[in-house]
Amino acid sequence: MREPRDRSRHQGKRPDKVARGHAASATEKPVIIHGAVPPRDVLLEFIAENPDKGSKREIAKAFGLKGDTRVELKDLLRTLEEEGLLKKSRKSLTRPDALPPVTVLDITTRDKDGELIARPAEWPEDLGAAPAVLIRQSSDSRGKGRVAAAGLNDRVLAKIFPNKDRTGPAYTARVIKIIDKRRGASLGIVHKLADGELRLLPIDRRGEEMVIEPADIGEAKDGDLVETEVVRSGRFGLPRARVLSIVGTIGSEKAISMIAVYSHGIPHIFPKQVMDEAEAAKPATMAQREDWRSLPLITIDPADAKDHDDAVYAELDPSPDNPDGVIVTVAIADVSWYIRTGSPLDREALKRGNSVYFPDRVVPMLPERISNDLCSLREGEDRPALAVRMVFSKEGRKAGHTFHRIMMKSAAKLSYQQAQAAIDGKPDDKAGPLLEPILKPLWHAYGVMKRGRDRRQPLELDMPERKIILKPDGTVDRVHVPERLDAHKLIEEMMIQANVAAAETLEKRRQALIYRIHDTPSLAKQETLREFLATLGIPMAKGGQMRANSFNGILAKAEGTAHQVMVNEMVLRSQSQAIYSPENIGHFGLNLMKYAHFTSPIRRYADLIVHRALVGSLGLGEGGIKPEEEAQLDDIAAEISTFERRAMAAERDTINRLIAHHLSERIGEEFVGRVSGVTKAGLFVSLPTYGADGFIPISTLGNDYFIYDEAHQALSGEKTGLGYQIGDTVDVRLKQAIPLAGALQFEMLSEGKKLPTAIRSFHKSGRRGRAQPGTRPPRSGRRR
């Protein structure tokens, strides 16, 4: 696509901070007048080459812009964002495919000069291949001397710089610290050929098959999932591998989850030093704590939960100044008492970033001695906690809150289903005695808080979560969609308000912290959604600042229609990704200006940082945040944001592999699916019963020439006008299942539908995309 025409009227000298220039000749790039808005190509180049100066303020300063010219700059930046040439990242603007200034990298290879080359640890698939980054070994900018030299297979946190030499990789990087010294090992499946030769099959489609000599096989057998290292790789023939350890058997579900653990580099074995520290930990004392053990706080969690890090209690506010108001108390496990800054437990927790949840196992952030014992708010046992006491008016407006470091004793452990059944009039023996004194006041308080939530109008997407139920042997039994209960919503809203209170308190104390931020959808994504909704006759306002309730109006128009699921998915796709940051821009989805994760310190490192910040700034005793930790919050936020994406990818990959393994014996069967994605290459079809996606290549769709329309998320036949659009219900046949890759391929059985007039007219006018090359049928009318 051609670069949009330069609309700027200003040409002259470049600002000193951009580049030194002279008068432009007929063949030279135009130069810029200092103090005037630069042409768009110069502006884009500046942002690409100076990712640390991408805020409006920094750009204006670099080009010497003041007064009206700053307004002009703002308009130009908005235009570039609308056209998808820029995206907002925190408070800065970057190119859409640019790496953030601080990134977690995996060092994967060396170039011809022997220099280390890395790639981002996590990279969105829709942006194509991850960019290469040249590692520059240098001293630590904070003056702490030289950082340890990074090597092949290491995972590092690095400062990113554009490569201004214009040769080699697009970026260079300075290593801030080494996160994980990883062995050059890889996973694969042992496969014995008919002639007895042993092969190592890769666990993903990008891997390479290798030969295993009998002397290098160890105890591994055909079908085992093994960890290996390359022992020889020459120019000719397959590389040779040596088995280092046996992870499991591929027929076992546990082996499937371990594939994700290994392939994503998730630390899953606690070092001895960490385990020793955890085992030596002693229960917290009453020192500098308030005694709240008589307050009947209760935990409400999933029935199979092993750790309980939050407890709740509610009562009417006795104050005459707050008639019909309520007091809500949320108590959170005091993890900061046990995990001190810089300790082996702390370093390992940061290395993991969060717990990772698979259908068969949890890879915890903290050892069980801490997570399931000392910090778990067990029923009837003394446990240390950090509590927030929040007062709400009858309209659901928060009147105030206070934080306390306490010792508590949980009055009861209930599941969501138990608590809900009691409220619905069917209490069991355990919940029955709690109904009047504890449960009904909690539900009343939730009703009050819900008035505030309804007024706030956060984004209300209807995207049911699916849970895989396993058989005793670890294989898939069924996929279950748990019912969304008021009990879930009650706990969710109380946790949200506790998180808000934490952010507000720390801001008021001018204490550095890590926020949970969620940016507004980019203007480019808004435009794509707007064009898509137009095909369904659903209007979407153009221009201006979108709010969460704007999307709720769209969702309400689609509710109860055939397009409901499709519209929910498209609205979800239009949203930015929530991340952690020491700089606050608010949380768009929750429609909150101040928000920080506080309520799950057992499983999220961000919450542990917030706990330490509260303890330190409020003078609540030992375990507060340290100055050296405050100085590293930018780096920590970048790390844990990456580790969160890593966990999500590992969980998703495991589910895909599980379902592919489950369906691998059902090749040729027919299923009812729904078109969940449309690309130039074909259609993604999800099976609602299983929560899995499969692919249909465009070349297999039929005898027409299919045209891809990104804005309307559709493929339509050029001759017939029949096609497929996201959200369509279709009949498919399972053609192939590849368990190791978690991949399914389908054959389309349903004929395409007549697409909306708007799509067909777009195609006739040539305004929308074209089909994948090679998809036009040959002269015989048959597809190749």
Coordinates of C-alpha atoms in Angstrom, one line a residue, residues 270-282 335-354 364-371 374-375 601-602 605 608 612 629:
F270 CA 11.8 -24.5 42.6
P271 CA 15.6 -24.4 43.4
K272 CA 16.7 -26.0 46.6
Q273 CA 17.6 -22.6 48.1
V274 CA 14.0 -21.4 47.5
M275 CA 12.4 -24.5 49.0
D276 CA 14.7 -24.3 52.0
E277 CA 13.6 -20.8 52.7
A278 CA 10.0 -21.7 52.3
E279 CA 10.2 -24.7 54.7
A280 CA 12.0 -22.6 57.3
A281 CA 9.3 -19.9 57.3
K282 CA 7.5 -19.5 60.6
V335 CA 2.3 -12.5 51.4
S336 CA 4.7 -9.5 51.9
W337 CA 5.3 -10.7 55.5
Y338 CA 6.9 -13.9 54.1
I339 CA 8.4 -12.8 50.7
R340 CA 11.0 -10.1 51.4
T341 CA 12.6 -8.0 48.7
G342 CA 15.7 -9.6 47.2
S343 CA 15.3 -13.0 49.0
P344 CA 15.5 -16.3 47.1
L345 CA 11.7 -16.6 47.3
D346 CA 11.3 -13.1 45.9
R347 CA 13.7 -13.6 43.0
E348 CA 12.0 -16.8 42.0
A349 CA 8.6 -15.2 42.3
L350 CA 9.6 -12.4 40.0
K351 CA 11.2 -15.0 37.6
R352 CA 7.8 -16.7 37.3
G353 CA 5.6 -13.5 37.5
N354 CA 2.4 -15.4 38.1
P364 CA 2.6 -21.9 41.2
M365 CA 4.4 -18.6 41.7
L366 CA 5.2 -19.6 45.3
P367 CA 6.0 -23.0 46.9
E368 CA 3.1 -24.8 48.4
R369 CA 4.5 -24.2 51.9
I370 CA 3.7 -20.5 51.3
S371 CA 0.8 -20.6 48.9
L374 CA 1.1 -20.2 55.6
C375 CA -0.6 -17.6 53.3
P601 CA -0.5 -11.8 45.9
I602 CA -0.3 -15.6 46.1
Y605 CA 3.8 -10.6 41.5
L608 CA 2.9 -8.4 46.0
R612 CA 4.8 -3.9 49.9
E629 CA 12.8 -1.9 44.1

